[in-house]
Short mmCIF file of C-alpha atoms in Angstrom, two decimals:
data_model
loop_
_atom_site.label_atom_id
_atom_site.label_comp_id
_atom_site.label_asym_id
_atom_site.label_seq_id
_atom_site.Cartn_x
_atom_site.Cartn_y
_atom_site.Cartn_z
CA MET A 1 44.69 -26.02 -26.58
CA CYS A 2 41.00 -25.48 -25.82
CA ILE A 3 38.03 -24.88 -28.12
CA ARG A 4 34.90 -23.15 -26.73
CA ASP A 5 31.77 -25.25 -27.01
CA SER A 6 28.28 -23.85 -26.43
CA ILE A 7 26.62 -27.25 -25.95
CA ASN A 8 24.75 -27.76 -22.65
CA ALA A 9 24.19 -31.18 -21.14
CA GLU A 10 21.54 -32.17 -18.64
CA TYR A 11 23.02 -33.77 -15.54
CA GLY A 12 20.36 -34.86 -13.07
CA ASP A 13 18.15 -31.84 -12.41
CA ARG A 14 20.86 -29.35 -13.27
CA THR A 15 22.03 -27.92 -16.56
CA VAL A 16 25.79 -28.40 -16.76
CA PRO A 17 27.71 -26.18 -19.16
CA MET A 18 30.35 -27.85 -21.31
CA VAL A 19 33.01 -25.16 -20.98
CA CYS A 20 35.43 -26.51 -23.57
CA ARG A 21 36.85 -29.59 -25.16
CA PHE A 22 40.51 -30.34 -25.45
CA LEU A 23 41.97 -31.66 -28.67
CA LEU A 24 42.37 -35.21 -27.34
CA PRO A 25 41.65 -38.66 -28.77
CA PRO A 26 37.93 -39.25 -29.34
CA LEU A 27 37.56 -41.71 -26.42
CA LEU A 28 38.96 -39.21 -23.91
CA ILE A 29 36.78 -36.46 -25.34
CA ALA A 30 33.70 -38.61 -24.83
CA LEU A 31 34.68 -39.42 -21.24
CA ALA A 32 35.46 -35.81 -20.42
CA ALA A 33 32.08 -34.69 -21.76
CA CYS A 34 30.34 -36.93 -19.23
CA ILE A 35 32.05 -35.43 -16.17
CA PRO A 36 29.95 -32.62 -14.67
CA LEU A 37 31.43 -29.46 -13.24
CA HIS A 38 31.07 -29.04 -9.48
CA HIS A 39 28.15 -26.83 -8.49
CA PRO A 40 27.35 -25.52 -5.01
CA HIS A 41 24.40 -27.04 -3.18
CA ILE A 42 22.45 -26.50 0.04
CA PRO A 43 24.04 -28.50 2.90
CA ARG A 44 21.59 -31.01 4.32
CA ASN A 45 22.07 -29.83 7.90
CA HIS A 46 20.97 -26.32 6.87
CA ALA A 47 18.25 -27.25 4.37
CA GLN A 48 14.67 -26.18 5.15
CA ASN A 49 11.53 -26.62 3.05
CA LEU A 50 9.02 -23.77 2.86
CA THR A 51 5.75 -23.11 1.06
CA VAL A 52 5.60 -19.45 0.11
CA TYR A 53 3.44 -17.19 -2.03
CA HIS A 54 3.84 -14.12 -4.20
CA LEU A 55 1.42 -11.71 -5.86
CA ASN A 56 2.59 -10.11 -9.09
CA PRO A 57 1.80 -9.65 -12.78
CA LEU A 58 1.58 -12.85 -14.81
CA SER A 59 4.32 -11.53 -17.08
CA ALA A 60 6.81 -11.50 -14.16
CA GLY A 61 6.82 -15.30 -14.02
CA GLU A 62 6.59 -17.73 -11.14
CA LEU A 63 10.26 -18.24 -10.22
CA PRO A 64 10.92 -15.73 -7.39
CA VAL A 65 14.23 -14.37 -8.65
CA ASN A 66 14.79 -10.96 -7.02
CA MET A 67 11.29 -11.17 -5.58
CA ASP A 68 9.78 -11.17 -2.12
CA THR A 69 7.53 -13.97 -0.95
CA GLY A 70 5.72 -14.76 2.28
CA ASP A 71 4.32 -17.72 4.11
CA ALA A 72 0.52 -17.92 4.06
CA LEU A 73 0.05 -15.40 6.87
CA GLY A 74 2.86 -13.13 5.73
CA ASP A 75 1.50 -12.86 2.21
CA LEU A 76 -2.02 -12.42 3.58
CA TYR A 77 -0.73 -9.35 5.40
CA PHE A 78 0.36 -7.90 2.07
CA TYR A 79 -2.66 -9.16 0.14
CA LEU A 80 -5.44 -7.96 2.45
CA GLY A 81 -4.34 -4.42 1.67
CA GLN A 82 -5.77 -5.01 -1.81
CA PHE A 83 -9.24 -4.56 -0.35
CA LEU A 84 -8.31 -1.03 0.80
CA LEU A 85 -7.12 0.22 -2.60
CA PRO A 86 -10.42 1.83 -3.72
CA LEU A 87 -10.29 4.11 -0.65
CA GLU A 88 -6.53 4.44 -0.51
CA CYS A 89 -6.05 5.38 -4.16
CA ALA A 90 -8.84 7.95 -4.20
CA ASN A 91 -6.62 10.55 -2.52
CA ALA A 92 -3.03 9.45 -3.15
CA THR A 93 -0.29 12.03 -2.75
CA ASN A 94 3.39 11.93 -3.66
CA ARG A 95 4.47 11.46 -0.04
CA SER A 96 2.04 8.88 1.22
CA ARG A 97 1.67 5.13 1.50
CA ALA A 98 -1.14 5.44 -1.01
CA HIS A 99 1.30 6.76 -3.59
CA PHE A 100 3.52 3.71 -3.05
CA ASP A 101 0.66 1.19 -3.17
CA CYS A 102 -1.35 2.78 -5.98
CA ASP A 103 1.64 2.91 -8.32
CA ASN A 104 2.81 -0.60 -7.45
CA PRO A 105 2.50 -3.04 -10.39
CA GLU A 106 2.26 -5.89 -7.88
CA ARG A 107 -1.00 -4.36 -6.69
CA ILE A 108 -2.63 -2.69 -9.69
CA SER A 109 -1.63 -4.63 -12.82
CA ASN A 110 -4.47 -6.01 -14.93
CA ASP A 111 -2.93 -9.49 -15.08
CA LEU A 112 -2.31 -10.15 -11.38
CA VAL A 113 -1.79 -13.76 -10.33
CA VAL A 114 -0.83 -15.43 -7.07
CA THR A 115 1.73 -18.22 -7.10
CA GLN A 116 2.36 -20.85 -4.46
CA VAL A 117 6.01 -21.92 -4.56
CA ASP A 118 7.71 -24.83 -2.82
CA LEU A 119 11.19 -23.73 -1.77
CA GLU A 120 14.22 -25.39 -0.31
CA ILE A 121 16.40 -22.81 1.41
CA ASP A 122 19.64 -22.62 3.33
CA ASN A 123 18.37 -21.46 6.72
CA ARG A 124 21.52 -19.45 7.45
CA ALA A 125 19.57 -16.32 6.63
CA THR A 126 20.44 -12.67 6.18
CA GLY A 127 18.68 -9.32 6.46
CA TYR A 128 15.55 -8.87 4.36
CA SER A 129 15.54 -6.91 1.10
CA GLY A 130 12.46 -5.19 -0.26
CA CYS A 131 12.16 -6.17 -3.95
CA ASN A 132 9.81 -4.18 -6.16
CA ILE A 133 9.09 -3.76 -9.85
CA CYS A 134 10.72 -0.59 -11.15
CA ASN A 135 8.53 2.01 -12.86
CA GLY A 136 11.54 4.20 -13.67
CA THR A 137 12.42 5.10 -10.09
CA ASP A 138 13.28 2.70 -7.29
CA PRO A 139 10.27 3.12 -4.95
CA LEU A 140 12.44 2.73 -1.84
CA SER A 141 15.71 4.48 -2.65
CA GLY A 142 14.36 6.98 -5.19
CA LYS A 143 17.22 6.15 -7.58
CA PRO A 144 16.69 5.58 -11.33
CA CYS A 145 16.18 1.96 -12.37
CA GLU A 146 15.21 -0.08 -15.42
CA VAL A 147 11.45 -0.07 -16.04
CA GLY A 148 9.83 -3.46 -15.52
CA LYS A 149 12.83 -4.98 -13.74
CA TYR A 150 12.77 -6.10 -10.12
CA ILE A 151 15.03 -4.01 -7.91
CA CYS A 152 15.98 -5.03 -4.36
CA ASP A 153 16.97 -2.74 -1.47
CA CYS A 154 18.26 -3.86 1.91
CA GLU A 155 15.66 -2.69 4.40
CA SER A 156 18.26 -2.00 7.08
CA SER A 157 19.36 0.91 4.88
CA PHE A 158 16.12 2.67 5.81
CA MET A 159 15.03 1.39 9.22
CA GLY A 160 18.12 -0.14 10.79
CA GLY A 161 18.55 -3.86 11.34
CA PRO A 162 20.83 -6.64 10.09
CA PRO A 163 22.91 -6.18 6.93
CA CYS A 164 21.89 -7.98 3.75
CA ASP A 165 23.91 -10.56 1.84
CA PRO A 166 22.19 -11.04 -1.56
CA SER A 167 23.65 -14.53 -1.86
CA LYS A 168 21.56 -15.65 1.14
CA VAL A 169 17.82 -15.77 1.76
CA GLY A 170 16.54 -12.65 3.51
CA VAL A 171 14.03 -13.18 6.31
CA ASP A 172 11.69 -10.71 7.99
CA ASN A 173 9.28 -11.16 10.89
CA VAL A 174 6.47 -8.90 9.68
CA THR A 175 5.09 -8.40 13.19
CA ALA A 176 8.43 -7.09 14.41
CA SER A 177 8.79 -4.85 11.35
CA PHE A 178 5.26 -3.56 10.79
CA ALA A 179 3.14 -3.95 13.91
CA PRO A 180 2.32 -0.56 15.49
CA PRO A 181 5.26 0.33 17.71
CA HIS A 182 5.01 1.42 21.33
CA PRO A 183 8.33 3.07 22.23
CA SER A 184 9.45 2.65 25.82
CA ASP A 185 10.08 5.62 28.09
CA GLN A 186 13.81 4.93 27.82
CA CYS A 187 13.57 4.97 24.03
CA LYS A 188 11.66 8.26 24.09
CA ALA A 189 14.31 9.80 26.33
CA ASP A 190 17.15 8.59 24.09
CA PHE A 191 15.32 9.90 21.04
CA GLU A 192 14.67 13.28 22.64
CA ARG A 193 18.33 13.61 23.59
CA THR A 194 19.57 12.54 20.14
CA CYS A 195 17.00 13.87 17.66
CA GLY A 196 14.71 16.08 19.70
CA SER A 197 15.93 19.26 18.03
CA VAL A 198 14.69 18.04 14.62
CA LYS A 199 11.72 15.89 15.65
CA THR A 200 9.14 18.11 13.92
CA ASP A 201 10.96 18.10 10.56
CA GLU A 202 10.12 14.92 8.70
CA ASP A 203 13.28 14.59 6.58
CA LYS A 204 15.71 15.76 9.26
CA CYS A 205 14.11 13.53 11.88
CA TRP A 206 14.31 10.38 9.77
CA ASN A 207 17.88 11.19 8.72
CA CYS A 208 18.82 11.68 12.37
CA TRP A 209 17.20 8.35 13.25
CA LYS A 210 19.06 6.48 10.51
CA SER A 211 22.39 8.15 11.33
CA ASN A 212 22.21 7.47 15.06
CA TYR A 213 20.20 4.26 15.36
CA ASN A 214 23.11 1.85 15.68
CA THR A 215 25.15 4.08 17.99
CA SER A 216 22.74 5.95 20.27
CA LEU A 217 19.23 4.51 19.87
CA LYS A 218 19.40 0.77 19.31
CA THR A 219 19.88 -0.13 22.99
CA ASN A 220 16.39 0.99 24.05
CA CYS A 221 14.58 1.48 20.72
CA ALA A 222 13.43 -0.80 17.93
CA GLY A 223 13.67 0.22 14.27
CA PRO A 224 9.90 0.70 13.78
CA ASP A 225 9.70 3.11 16.74
CA ALA A 226 10.66 5.87 14.32
CA GLN A 227 7.18 5.57 12.80
CA VAL A 228 5.64 7.26 15.84
CA LEU A 229 8.60 9.35 17.01
CA CYS A 230 9.18 11.12 13.68
CA PRO A 231 6.52 12.74 11.45
CA ASN A 232 5.15 9.89 9.38
CA PRO A 233 4.24 10.43 5.72
CA TRP A 234 2.72 6.95 5.43
CA ASP A 235 -0.73 7.82 6.76
CA PHE A 236 -0.05 6.05 10.04
CA CYS A 237 -2.96 5.33 12.38
CA LYS A 238 -3.31 7.49 15.48
CA ASP A 239 -5.73 6.47 18.22
CA GLY A 240 -9.00 8.39 18.09
CA SER A 241 -8.19 10.49 15.04
CA PRO A 242 -6.77 8.49 12.14
CA LYS A 243 -5.11 10.63 9.50
CA VAL A 244 -7.26 9.07 6.77
CA PRO A 245 -10.26 6.73 7.28
CA TRP A 246 -8.51 3.56 6.08
CA SER A 247 -5.18 4.04 7.88
CA CYS A 248 -6.08 2.17 11.07
CA TRP A 249 -7.37 -0.82 9.12
CA GLU A 250 -4.11 -0.91 7.20
CA THR A 251 -2.07 -0.57 10.40
CA ASN A 252 -4.01 -3.34 12.18
CA ILE A 253 -3.89 -6.02 9.47
CA VAL A 254 -0.47 -7.20 10.63
CA ARG A 255 -1.75 -7.50 14.20
CA LYS A 256 -4.23 -10.06 12.89
CA THR A 257 -1.96 -12.02 10.56
CA GLY A 258 1.65 -11.87 11.71
CA GLY A 259 3.74 -14.00 9.37
CA TRP A 260 7.12 -14.06 7.65
CA TRP A 261 8.57 -12.57 4.47
CA TYR A 262 11.48 -13.89 2.41
CA SER A 263 13.69 -12.27 -0.21
CA THR A 264 15.37 -14.55 -2.75
CA GLN A 265 17.88 -12.86 -5.00
CA GLU A 266 19.60 -14.05 -8.13
CA GLU A 267 23.01 -14.30 -6.45
CA GLY A 268 21.78 -17.15 -4.22
CA HIS A 269 19.64 -19.04 -6.74
CA CYS A 270 20.69 -22.68 -7.12
CA ASP A 271 20.33 -22.60 -10.88
CA GLY A 272 22.92 -25.22 -11.82
CA THR A 273 25.53 -22.73 -12.94
CA ASN A 274 28.99 -22.49 -11.50
CA LYS A 275 28.23 -19.45 -9.29
CA PRO A 276 29.87 -19.42 -5.87
CA SER A 277 26.65 -19.39 -3.82
CA CYS A 278 23.52 -21.52 -3.59
CA SER A 279 20.94 -20.70 -0.91
CA TRP A 280 17.54 -21.40 -2.48
CA ARG A 281 15.86 -23.52 -5.12
CA THR A 282 12.31 -24.33 -6.17
CA PHE A 283 10.77 -27.77 -6.54
CA GLY A 284 7.13 -27.02 -7.34
CA SER A 285 4.57 -24.29 -7.93
CA ARG A 286 0.91 -23.55 -8.61
CA THR A 287 -0.44 -20.29 -10.04
CA ILE A 288 -4.02 -19.04 -9.82
CA ASN A 289 -5.79 -15.89 -10.96
CA GLU A 290 -5.89 -13.15 -8.32
CA THR A 291 -9.57 -12.46 -9.01
CA CYS A 292 -10.47 -16.02 -7.99
CA LEU A 293 -8.46 -15.74 -4.78
CA ARG A 294 -10.05 -12.36 -4.02
CA ASP A 295 -13.53 -13.83 -4.40
CA THR A 296 -12.63 -16.76 -2.13
CA VAL A 297 -11.30 -14.51 0.64
CA ALA A 298 -14.21 -12.08 0.31
CA SER A 299 -16.79 -14.86 0.52
CA THR A 300 -15.13 -16.27 3.63
CA VAL A 301 -15.18 -12.91 5.39
CA GLU A 302 -18.80 -12.27 4.35
CA SER A 303 -19.79 -15.64 5.81
CA HIS A 304 -18.50 -14.54 9.24
CA ASP A 305 -20.66 -11.39 9.35
CA LYS A 306 -22.88 -11.95 12.39
CA ASP A 307 -24.51 -8.51 12.36
CA GLY A 308 -25.87 -8.33 8.81
CA CYS A 309 -23.50 -5.51 7.92
CA PHE A 310 -23.03 -6.58 4.32
CA ASN A 311 -26.78 -6.82 3.80
CA GLY A 312 -27.02 -3.09 4.35
CA CYS A 313 -24.65 -2.46 1.44
CA GLY A 314 -26.84 -4.09 -1.20
CA VAL A 315 -25.27 -6.06 -4.04
CA ARG A 316 -21.61 -6.85 -3.44
CA ASN A 317 -19.46 -3.96 -4.59
CA MET A 318 -15.87 -4.31 -3.37
CA SER A 319 -15.15 -0.70 -4.31
CA SER A 320 -17.83 0.83 -2.08
CA SER A 321 -16.91 2.31 1.28
CA CYS A 322 -19.86 0.44 2.80
CA TRP A 323 -18.63 -2.98 1.68
CA ILE A 324 -14.99 -2.21 2.59
CA GLY A 325 -16.04 -1.05 6.04
CA CYS A 326 -18.03 -4.23 6.64
CA PHE A 327 -15.14 -6.34 5.36
CA PHE A 328 -12.63 -4.91 7.84
CA ASP A 329 -15.09 -4.66 10.74
CA THR A 330 -15.81 -8.37 10.26
CA LEU A 331 -12.15 -9.28 9.81
CA LEU A 332 -10.57 -7.09 12.51
CA GLY A 333 -13.44 -5.99 14.75
CA PRO A 334 -15.01 -2.51 14.90
CA GLU A 335 -12.36 -1.05 17.25
CA ALA A 336 -9.74 -1.48 14.52
CA SER A 337 -11.09 1.47 12.55
CA THR A 338 -9.96 4.05 15.11
CA SER A 339 -7.27 2.45 17.30
CA TYR A 340 -3.99 0.61 16.89
CA SER A 341 -3.66 -0.24 20.59
CA LYS A 342 -7.01 -1.74 21.62
CA PRO A 343 -7.41 -5.54 21.39
CA LEU A 344 -8.58 -6.77 17.99
CA GLY A 345 -11.86 -8.60 17.56
CA GLY A 346 -13.31 -10.02 14.39
CA MET A 347 -12.89 -13.46 12.91
CA ALA A 348 -10.20 -15.98 13.79
CA VAL A 349 -7.07 -15.63 11.70
CA GLU A 350 -7.13 -19.39 11.07
CA ASP A 351 -10.37 -19.00 9.12
CA VAL A 352 -9.05 -16.36 6.73
CA GLN A 353 -5.77 -18.29 6.39
CA ARG A 354 -7.74 -21.39 5.42
CA SER A 355 -9.55 -19.46 2.70
CA TRP A 356 -6.13 -18.49 1.31
CA THR A 357 -4.58 -21.96 1.29
CA ASP A 358 -7.79 -23.68 0.13
CA ALA A 359 -7.75 -21.52 -3.02
CA PHE A 360 -4.69 -23.50 -4.15
CA GLN A 361 -6.45 -26.86 -3.83
CA PRO A 362 -7.57 -28.63 -7.03
CA PRO A 363 -10.84 -27.27 -8.46
CA GLU A 364 -12.66 -30.50 -7.63
CA GLN A 365 -11.81 -29.75 -3.98
CA GLY A 366 -13.08 -26.17 -4.18
CA GLY A 367 -9.84 -24.49 -5.24
CA CYS A 368 -9.23 -22.02 -8.03
CA PRO A 369 -8.40 -23.28 -11.54
CA PRO A 370 -4.64 -23.32 -12.09
CA ILE A 371 -3.28 -21.20 -14.90
CA ARG A 372 -0.15 -21.72 -16.88
CA ASN A 373 2.52 -19.24 -15.84
CA SER A 374 4.97 -18.90 -18.70
CA GLY A 375 6.43 -15.51 -17.82
CA VAL A 376 10.10 -14.62 -18.00
CA HIS A 377 10.86 -16.79 -14.94
CA ALA A 378 8.90 -20.03 -15.37
CA ILE A 379 9.59 -23.01 -13.14
CA GLN A 380 10.34 -26.18 -15.04
CA HIS A 381 8.26 -29.06 -13.66
#
C-alpha cells in the first residue's frame, strides 16, 4: 500500500521528490526517505561549459527555458540590430523583417535586460530552434499560441537543415545561417530546373524550395541561398540599390560578428526531476539593464570614429538617421551601406566584443550595475 506525499527534499543541488511512503516500520520509513530517486545527468565526456547571453523582458526571467541564447559574438549579431530599430520601424509592413522585429517583445519591451548565463551542456547537439515570445500568433509558423509564452520552432522546417530534438541543445552557426549567400552556378542551375517556373512568385517559390531542398537542391545549394533565389520579403540587401536604406547594414552585421546561437528547451533542462533527458543546466548568471549596455556599446563605437562623423550630428540622438548612419559606418565601414559583397571596413570586431563583455564586469571595474532578476524563471544561486 502506498500513500502519496507532497514533501520535497533537497539532495545536493537537486530537488528530489518524495513520491510515496510505504506503510512500514518507522525506521524503514526514515531510511527510505533518505534514498534519492535516480535523475539523468550530463555525461562527463560530453559536458561542455559555455557563457551565453540573452536579451528579453525582465519579466521573462533569467533561466533560458525555451529561449535562445548566443555566445558574445552571436548575441551581438542579434543585439546590434537594436540600433536600426528607429529606421526599421518607421515603415514596417506586414510582410517585412521590420514587422517581425518591431513587434518582437525581445526588442521593444520597456523592461529589457541582458543576462549572462553560465551553462553546462551536453555537446551532442541537435538542430537549432527559433524561440520567440508569442503575441497571439507564432511569428515563425503563423499558428495561434498563448500570449506571453515562449514558443519554439525548428528552423529546418523553414530553411532546410538538421532535424530538431527538443531534449537536446540546438546549435546554429549564425554565419552559415545568416551571412549573405552567394549561390554557385550549379545551385542556380538546379534551382532553375526545379523551381524556375515559380521563381517570381514569392509564396510558390519558397514552398518549392522547402519541398525540394532535401531531394533536388541540397547537393549544390545551401539553405540560405533561397534568400537571393526567391523573392525576399525580408528587405534583403541588394548591391547598389538596397530595398530600404538600413537593409544592407542589417545584412552585413553578421559578416562582422559571426558567432553561435543555442536553443535550450524545457525537455532537456536538468532540473532535478525524473524526466528522461538532461542536456543543459545553469550554474551562474548576471543580469544588467539593456540601457546601460546600449550606452556602453554606443560609447565604444563613437570612440572609434576617426572622421568626426558623430560631431556633425550634434548632441547624441540614437534615433536620428545621422547618428545611426555614423554608428554603422564606423562599425562596418562606409561600403556596408550599399553592398553585401564588398569587404567590410570599420572597427575591429574584438573592440565591440570587449565593450559587450566588459559591461558584465563589476561596477568598480567599469561594468553595469547588476539588477535582481526575479522573473518567472529565476536562477537559484
